[in-house]
Short mmCIF file of C-alpha atoms in Angstrom, two decimals:
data_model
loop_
_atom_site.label_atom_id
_atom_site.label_comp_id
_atom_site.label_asym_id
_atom_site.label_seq_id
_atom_site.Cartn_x
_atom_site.Cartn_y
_atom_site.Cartn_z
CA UNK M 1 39.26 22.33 -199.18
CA UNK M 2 40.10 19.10 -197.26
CA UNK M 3 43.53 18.83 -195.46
CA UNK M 4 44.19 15.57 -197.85
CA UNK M 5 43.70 18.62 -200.77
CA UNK M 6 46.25 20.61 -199.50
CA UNK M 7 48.92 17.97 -198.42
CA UNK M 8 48.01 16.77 -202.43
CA UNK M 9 48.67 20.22 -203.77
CA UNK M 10 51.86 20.72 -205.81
CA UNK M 11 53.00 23.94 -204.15
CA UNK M 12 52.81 22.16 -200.31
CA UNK M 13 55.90 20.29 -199.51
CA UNK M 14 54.75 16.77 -198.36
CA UNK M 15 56.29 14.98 -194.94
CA UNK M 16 59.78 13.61 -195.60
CA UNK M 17 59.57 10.06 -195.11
CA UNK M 18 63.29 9.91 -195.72
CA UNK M 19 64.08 11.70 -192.88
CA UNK M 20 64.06 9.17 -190.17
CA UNK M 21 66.11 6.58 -192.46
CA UNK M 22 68.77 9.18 -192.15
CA UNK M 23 68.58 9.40 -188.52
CA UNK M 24 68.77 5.92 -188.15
CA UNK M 25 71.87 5.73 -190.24
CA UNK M 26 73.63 8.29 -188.21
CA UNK M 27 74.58 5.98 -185.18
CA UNK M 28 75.42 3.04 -187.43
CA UNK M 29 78.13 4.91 -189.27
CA UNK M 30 79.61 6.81 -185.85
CA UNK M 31 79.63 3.30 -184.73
CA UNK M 32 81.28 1.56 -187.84
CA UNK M 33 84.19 4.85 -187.13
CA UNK M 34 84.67 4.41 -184.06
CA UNK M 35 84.96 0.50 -184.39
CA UNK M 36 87.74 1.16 -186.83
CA UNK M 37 89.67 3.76 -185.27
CA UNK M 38 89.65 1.17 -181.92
CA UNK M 39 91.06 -1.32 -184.35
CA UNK M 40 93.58 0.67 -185.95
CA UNK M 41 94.74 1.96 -182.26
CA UNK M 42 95.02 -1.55 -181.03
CA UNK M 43 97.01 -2.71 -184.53
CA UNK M 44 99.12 -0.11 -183.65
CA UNK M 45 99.57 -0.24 -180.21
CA UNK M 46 100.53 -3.91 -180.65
CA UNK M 47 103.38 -3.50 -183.55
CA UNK M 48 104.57 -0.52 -182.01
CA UNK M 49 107.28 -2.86 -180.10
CA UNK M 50 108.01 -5.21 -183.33
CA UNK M 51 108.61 -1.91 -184.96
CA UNK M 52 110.89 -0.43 -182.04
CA UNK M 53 112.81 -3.59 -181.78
CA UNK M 54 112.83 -4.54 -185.31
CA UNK M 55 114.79 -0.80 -185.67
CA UNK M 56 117.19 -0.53 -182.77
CA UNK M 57 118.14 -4.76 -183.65
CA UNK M 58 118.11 -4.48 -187.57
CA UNK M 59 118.05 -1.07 -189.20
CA UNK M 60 120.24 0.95 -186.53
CA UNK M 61 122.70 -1.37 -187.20
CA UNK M 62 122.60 -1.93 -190.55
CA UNK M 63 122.74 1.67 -191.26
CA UNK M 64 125.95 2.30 -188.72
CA UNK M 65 127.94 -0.71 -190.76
CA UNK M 66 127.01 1.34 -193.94
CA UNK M 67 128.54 4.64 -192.55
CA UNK M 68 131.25 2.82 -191.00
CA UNK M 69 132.19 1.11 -194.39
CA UNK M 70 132.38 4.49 -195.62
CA UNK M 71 135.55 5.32 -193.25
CA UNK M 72 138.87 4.04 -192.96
CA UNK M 73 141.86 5.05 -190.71
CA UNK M 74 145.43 6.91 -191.49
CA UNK M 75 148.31 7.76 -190.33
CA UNK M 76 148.88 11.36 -190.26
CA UNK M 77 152.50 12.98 -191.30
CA UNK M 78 155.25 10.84 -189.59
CA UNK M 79 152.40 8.98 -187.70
CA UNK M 80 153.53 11.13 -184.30
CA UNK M 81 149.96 12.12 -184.14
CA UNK M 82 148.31 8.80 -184.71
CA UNK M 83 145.69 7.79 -186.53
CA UNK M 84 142.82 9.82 -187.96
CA UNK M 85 139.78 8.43 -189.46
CA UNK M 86 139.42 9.75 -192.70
CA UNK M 87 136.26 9.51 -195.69
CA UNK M 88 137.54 6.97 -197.87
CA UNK M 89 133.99 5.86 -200.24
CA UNK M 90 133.89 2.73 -201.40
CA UNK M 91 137.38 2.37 -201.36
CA UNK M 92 137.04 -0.37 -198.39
CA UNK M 93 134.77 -2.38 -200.51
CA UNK M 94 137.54 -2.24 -203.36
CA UNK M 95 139.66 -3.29 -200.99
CA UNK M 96 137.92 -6.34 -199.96
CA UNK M 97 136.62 -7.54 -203.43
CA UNK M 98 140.57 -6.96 -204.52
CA UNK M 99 141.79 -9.26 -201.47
CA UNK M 100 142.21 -13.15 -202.48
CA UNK M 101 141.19 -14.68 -199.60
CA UNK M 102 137.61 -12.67 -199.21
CA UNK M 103 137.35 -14.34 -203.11
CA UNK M 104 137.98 -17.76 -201.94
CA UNK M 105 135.57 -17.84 -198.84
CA UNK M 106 132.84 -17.81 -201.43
CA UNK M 107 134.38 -19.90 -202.99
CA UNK M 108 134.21 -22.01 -199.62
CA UNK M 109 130.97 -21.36 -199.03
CA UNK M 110 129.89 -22.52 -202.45
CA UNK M 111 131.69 -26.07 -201.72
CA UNK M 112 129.72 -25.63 -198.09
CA UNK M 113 126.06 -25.21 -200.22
CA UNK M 114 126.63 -28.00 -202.33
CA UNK M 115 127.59 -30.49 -199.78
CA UNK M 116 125.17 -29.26 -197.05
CA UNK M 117 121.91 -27.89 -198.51
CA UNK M 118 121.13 -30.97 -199.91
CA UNK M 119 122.02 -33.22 -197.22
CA UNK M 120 119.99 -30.97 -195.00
CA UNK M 121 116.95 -30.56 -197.17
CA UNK M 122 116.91 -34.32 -198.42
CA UNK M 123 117.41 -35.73 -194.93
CA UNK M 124 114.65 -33.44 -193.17
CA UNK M 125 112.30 -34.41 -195.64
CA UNK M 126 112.67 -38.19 -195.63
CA UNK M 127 112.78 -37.98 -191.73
CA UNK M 128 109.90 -35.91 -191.61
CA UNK M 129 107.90 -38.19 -193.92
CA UNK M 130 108.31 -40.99 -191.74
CA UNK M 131 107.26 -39.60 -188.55
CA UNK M 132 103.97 -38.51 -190.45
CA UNK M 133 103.91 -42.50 -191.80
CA UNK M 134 101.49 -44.64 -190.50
CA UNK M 135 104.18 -46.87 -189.69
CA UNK M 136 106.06 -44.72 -187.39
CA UNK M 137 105.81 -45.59 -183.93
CA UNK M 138 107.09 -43.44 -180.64
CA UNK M 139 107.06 -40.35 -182.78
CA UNK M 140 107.47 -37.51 -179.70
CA UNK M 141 110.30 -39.36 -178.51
CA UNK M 142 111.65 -39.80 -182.16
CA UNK M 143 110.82 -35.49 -182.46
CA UNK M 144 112.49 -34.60 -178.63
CA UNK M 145 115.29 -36.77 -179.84
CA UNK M 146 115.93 -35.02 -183.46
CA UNK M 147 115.30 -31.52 -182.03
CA UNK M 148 117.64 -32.02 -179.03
CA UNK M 149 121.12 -31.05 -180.40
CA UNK M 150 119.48 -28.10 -181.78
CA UNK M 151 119.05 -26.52 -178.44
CA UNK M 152 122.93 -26.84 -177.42
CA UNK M 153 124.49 -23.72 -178.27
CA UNK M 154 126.45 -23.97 -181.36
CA UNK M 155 129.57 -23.47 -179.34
CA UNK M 156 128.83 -25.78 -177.18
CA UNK M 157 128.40 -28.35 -180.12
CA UNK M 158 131.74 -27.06 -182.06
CA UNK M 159 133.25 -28.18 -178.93
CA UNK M 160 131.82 -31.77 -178.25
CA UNK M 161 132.57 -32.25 -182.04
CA UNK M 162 136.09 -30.99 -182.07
CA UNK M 163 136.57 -33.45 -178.92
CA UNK M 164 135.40 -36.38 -181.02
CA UNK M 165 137.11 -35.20 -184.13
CA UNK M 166 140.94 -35.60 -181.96
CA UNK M 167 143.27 -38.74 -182.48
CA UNK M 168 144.47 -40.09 -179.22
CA UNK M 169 140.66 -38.68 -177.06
CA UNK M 170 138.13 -39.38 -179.75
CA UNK M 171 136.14 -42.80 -178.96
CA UNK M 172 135.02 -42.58 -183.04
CA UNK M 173 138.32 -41.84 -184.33
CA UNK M 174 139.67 -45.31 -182.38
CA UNK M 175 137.13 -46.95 -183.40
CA UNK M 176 137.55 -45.98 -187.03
CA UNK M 177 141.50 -46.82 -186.80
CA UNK M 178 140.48 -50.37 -185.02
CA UNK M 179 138.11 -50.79 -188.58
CA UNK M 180 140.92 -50.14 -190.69
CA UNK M 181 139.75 -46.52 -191.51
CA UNK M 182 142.19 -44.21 -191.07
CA UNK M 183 140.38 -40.31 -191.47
CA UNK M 184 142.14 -37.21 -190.75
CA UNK M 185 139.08 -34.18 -189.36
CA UNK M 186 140.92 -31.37 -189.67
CA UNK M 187 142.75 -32.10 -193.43
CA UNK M 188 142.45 -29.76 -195.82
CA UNK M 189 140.01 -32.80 -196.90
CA UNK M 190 138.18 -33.44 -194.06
CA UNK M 191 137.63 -29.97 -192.58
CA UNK M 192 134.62 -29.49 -195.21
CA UNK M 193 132.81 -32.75 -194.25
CA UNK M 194 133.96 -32.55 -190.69
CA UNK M 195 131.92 -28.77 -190.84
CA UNK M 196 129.16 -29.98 -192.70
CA UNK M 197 128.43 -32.67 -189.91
CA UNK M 198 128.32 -30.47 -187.17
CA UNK M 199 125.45 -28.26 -189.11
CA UNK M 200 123.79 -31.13 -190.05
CA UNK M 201 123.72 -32.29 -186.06
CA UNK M 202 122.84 -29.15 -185.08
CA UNK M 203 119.95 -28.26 -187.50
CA UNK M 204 118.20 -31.15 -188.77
CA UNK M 205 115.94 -32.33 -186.37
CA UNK M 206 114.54 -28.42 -185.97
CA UNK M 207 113.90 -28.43 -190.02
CA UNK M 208 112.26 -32.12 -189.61
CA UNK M 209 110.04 -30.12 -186.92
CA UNK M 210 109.10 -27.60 -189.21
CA UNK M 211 108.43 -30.04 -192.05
CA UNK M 212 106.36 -32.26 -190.05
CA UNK M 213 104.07 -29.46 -188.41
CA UNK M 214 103.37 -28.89 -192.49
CA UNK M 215 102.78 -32.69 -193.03
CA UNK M 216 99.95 -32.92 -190.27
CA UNK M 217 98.47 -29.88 -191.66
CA UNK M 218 97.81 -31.70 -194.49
CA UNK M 219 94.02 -32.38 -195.05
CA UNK M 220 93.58 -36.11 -194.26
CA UNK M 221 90.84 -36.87 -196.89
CA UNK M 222 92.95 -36.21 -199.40
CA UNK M 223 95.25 -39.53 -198.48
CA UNK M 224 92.29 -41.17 -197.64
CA UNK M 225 90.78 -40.87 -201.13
CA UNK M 226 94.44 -41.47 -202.83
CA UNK M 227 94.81 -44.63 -200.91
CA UNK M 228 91.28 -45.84 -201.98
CA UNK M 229 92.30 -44.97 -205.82
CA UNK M 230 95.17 -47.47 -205.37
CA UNK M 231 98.40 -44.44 -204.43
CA UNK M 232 101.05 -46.26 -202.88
CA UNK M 233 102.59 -44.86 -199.88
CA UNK M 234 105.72 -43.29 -202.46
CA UNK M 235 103.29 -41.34 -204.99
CA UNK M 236 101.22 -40.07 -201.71
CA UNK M 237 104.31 -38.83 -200.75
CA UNK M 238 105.77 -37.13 -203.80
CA UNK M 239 102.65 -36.42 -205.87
CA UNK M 240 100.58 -35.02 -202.30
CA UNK M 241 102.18 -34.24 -199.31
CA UNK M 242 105.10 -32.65 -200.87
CA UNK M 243 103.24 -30.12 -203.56
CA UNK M 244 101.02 -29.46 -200.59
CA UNK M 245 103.72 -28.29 -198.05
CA UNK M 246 105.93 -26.20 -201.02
CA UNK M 247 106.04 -23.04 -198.76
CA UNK M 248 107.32 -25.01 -196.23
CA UNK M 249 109.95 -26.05 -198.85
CA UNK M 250 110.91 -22.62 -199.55
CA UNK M 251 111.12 -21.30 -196.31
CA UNK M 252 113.44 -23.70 -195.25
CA UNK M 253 115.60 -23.35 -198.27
CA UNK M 254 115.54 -19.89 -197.75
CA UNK M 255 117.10 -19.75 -194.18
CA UNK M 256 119.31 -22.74 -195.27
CA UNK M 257 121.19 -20.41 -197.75
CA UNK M 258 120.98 -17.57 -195.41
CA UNK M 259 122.53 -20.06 -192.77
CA UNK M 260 125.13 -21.27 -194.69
CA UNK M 261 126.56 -17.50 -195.64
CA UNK M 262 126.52 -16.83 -192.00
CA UNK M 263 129.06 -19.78 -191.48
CA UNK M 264 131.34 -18.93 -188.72
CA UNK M 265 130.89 -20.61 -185.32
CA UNK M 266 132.50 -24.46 -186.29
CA UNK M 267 135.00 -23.24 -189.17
CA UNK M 268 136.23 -20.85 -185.97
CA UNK M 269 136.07 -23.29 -182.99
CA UNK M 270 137.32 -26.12 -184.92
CA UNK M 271 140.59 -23.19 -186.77
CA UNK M 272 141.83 -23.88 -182.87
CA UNK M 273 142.11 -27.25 -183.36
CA UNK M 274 146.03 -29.56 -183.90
CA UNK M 275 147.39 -28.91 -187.25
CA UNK M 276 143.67 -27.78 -188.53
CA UNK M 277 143.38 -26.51 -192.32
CA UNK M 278 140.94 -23.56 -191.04
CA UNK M 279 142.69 -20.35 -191.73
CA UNK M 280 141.46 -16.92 -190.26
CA UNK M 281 139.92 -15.83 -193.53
CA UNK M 282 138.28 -19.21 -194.01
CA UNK M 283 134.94 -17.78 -194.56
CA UNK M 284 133.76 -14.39 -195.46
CA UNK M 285 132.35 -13.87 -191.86
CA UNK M 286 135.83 -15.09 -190.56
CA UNK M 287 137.52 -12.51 -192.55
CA UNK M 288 135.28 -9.82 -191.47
CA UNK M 289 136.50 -10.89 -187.83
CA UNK M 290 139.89 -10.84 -188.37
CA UNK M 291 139.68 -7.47 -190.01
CA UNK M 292 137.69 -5.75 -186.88
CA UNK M 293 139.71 -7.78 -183.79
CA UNK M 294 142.55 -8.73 -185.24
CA UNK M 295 143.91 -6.00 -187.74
CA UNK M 296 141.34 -3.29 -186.14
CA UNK M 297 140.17 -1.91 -189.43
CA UNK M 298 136.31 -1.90 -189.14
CA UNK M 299 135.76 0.06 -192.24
CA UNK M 300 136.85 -3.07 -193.98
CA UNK M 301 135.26 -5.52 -191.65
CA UNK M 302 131.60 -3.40 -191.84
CA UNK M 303 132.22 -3.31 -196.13
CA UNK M 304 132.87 -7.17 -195.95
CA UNK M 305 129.87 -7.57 -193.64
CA UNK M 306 127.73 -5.41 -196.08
CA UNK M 307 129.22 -7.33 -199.18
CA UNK M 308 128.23 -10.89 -197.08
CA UNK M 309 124.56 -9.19 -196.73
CA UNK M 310 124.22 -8.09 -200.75
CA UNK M 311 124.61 -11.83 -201.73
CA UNK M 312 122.58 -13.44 -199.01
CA UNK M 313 119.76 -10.71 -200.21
CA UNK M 314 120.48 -11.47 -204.13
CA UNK M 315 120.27 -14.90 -203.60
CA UNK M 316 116.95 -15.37 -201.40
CA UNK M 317 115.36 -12.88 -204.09
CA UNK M 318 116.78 -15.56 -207.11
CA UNK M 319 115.69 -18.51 -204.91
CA UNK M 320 112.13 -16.67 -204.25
CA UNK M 321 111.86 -15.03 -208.16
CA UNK M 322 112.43 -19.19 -209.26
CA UNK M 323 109.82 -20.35 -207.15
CA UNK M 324 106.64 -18.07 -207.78
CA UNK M 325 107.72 -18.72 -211.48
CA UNK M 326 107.27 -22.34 -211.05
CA UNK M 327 104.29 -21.96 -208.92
CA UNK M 328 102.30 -19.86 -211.58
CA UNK M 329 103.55 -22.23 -214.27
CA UNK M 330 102.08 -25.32 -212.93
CA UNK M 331 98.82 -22.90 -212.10
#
């Protein structure tokens, strides 16, 4: 019998071809591990800090105003042995919803939203659309020049403004009496409007950046091929550049609202102004100051502060719920 025979015969195991395919698979696989676990350690090693920061900046806080809100301070007996920091719930939250004046800053800040947001969002737009116009000349020195009062402190600005806002100092306020106009900045009239210029100074030429970054992102043949159909330079605008930069949109309305509930800085500076209609409660944020460093309760000053956060997180989740809806509508 032939060797081919017995390799042929049913009882003789034959060579295993697979056998080196296996081996060869071996290193590939180690390799394909290995290449992982280096990319998981790196994506680790590099959020690590985010993560640290993000918890000592945002949750450690957080989570101390929540136990703090939970506390409130009594006097003991005759009050001979001071005050004692007792568990009171949620009755510091029942405290502030029950108070007046934390009703009406909302109320305030509603008036703020409706005057402001729009003026903001409208302006930014229109300003951002013409530096991405083919008509616009000088545009870096038109961007460095919009984006420059954003990078004065807001105090700083609260200040200048409040300077130019005074009868008998102000250079605008002469010149407005000289024209006949006669405008009083710190009425229970003009505070609003005096407020809602100073945000606008301050943060409109940083939203026009953002909007205009989005505009030359936009893909160039696409207003190339519009023009050729016969768009004018209004329906490229509104029908193309603006559907095509709507999460641009949304994040700027986003951090407008968010802004706008964290009003404090001008209502404050411009409270120390002569015969101003700015009270200390003005805003929410205002009376969560006056309660900590003026009446030292900061049980009620954390539950206002954690009242202040539940409706800026309510209304960025209506604002973002409204705009997916639309988006898978029109998709």
């Amino acid at each position: 019998m032939s060797a081919q025979d017995t390799e042929r015969r049913p009882g003789v195991p034959g060579p295993r071809t697979g056998t080196p395919r296996k081996t060869a698979r071996t290193p590939r696989r180690a390799t394909a591990l290995s290449t992982r676990a280096r990319t998981r350690l790196a994506a680790g090693a590099l959020l690590t800090p985010f993560f640290a920061l993000f918890t000592v900046a945002m949750i450690v806080p957080v989570g101390y105003a929540l136990w703090l809100s939970l506390f409130t301070e009594k006097q003991s007996g005759l009050g001979f042995d001071g005050p004692r920091t007792v568990f009171d719930g949620l009755g510091n939250y029942a405290t502030a919803l029950g108070d007046q004046a934390f009703r009406d800053g909302f109320w305030v800040l509603l008036g703020y939203c409706v005057f402001y947001i729009p003026l903001m969002g409208g302006g930014a737009i229109v300003l951002a659309l013409l530096l991405d116009s083919a008509l616009a000349r000088a545009r870096r020195f038109f961007q460095l020049a919009l984006f420059l009062p954003h990078a004065i402190p807001g105090l700083i600005a609260a200040l200048i403004w409040i300077y130019l806002y005074t009868p008998q100092l102000s250079p605008v306020v002469a010149a407005m009496e000289a024209g006949g106009i006669g405008f009083d900045f710190f009425s229970s009239e003009g505070t609003l409007p005096s407020i809602v210029n100073i945000a606008l100074w301050q943060w409109l030429g940083y939203n026009v950046v953002i909007f205009y970054a989005a505009l030359q992102a936009v893909d160039r043949s696409l207003l190339e091929a519009a023009t050729v159909d016969g768009a004018g330079a209004w329906r490229i605008a509104f029908s193309i550049k603006l559907p095509l930069i709507r999460s641009s949109l949304v994040m700027v309305l986003l951090f407008t609202i968010i802004g706008s509930l964290q009003l404090f800085t001008e209502p404050l500076i411009l409270s120390r102004g002569s015969g101003s209609a700015v009270t200390s409660t003005w805003t929410p944020n205002m009376y969560a100051y006056s309660a900590a460093f003026e009446r030292n309760d900061y049980g009620l000053a954390a539950a206002a502060s954690v009242l202040i956060a539940l409706v800026a997180a309510a209304l960025s989740f209506v604002v973002t719920r409204l705009t997916n809806r639309r988006k898978e509508a029109r998709s």
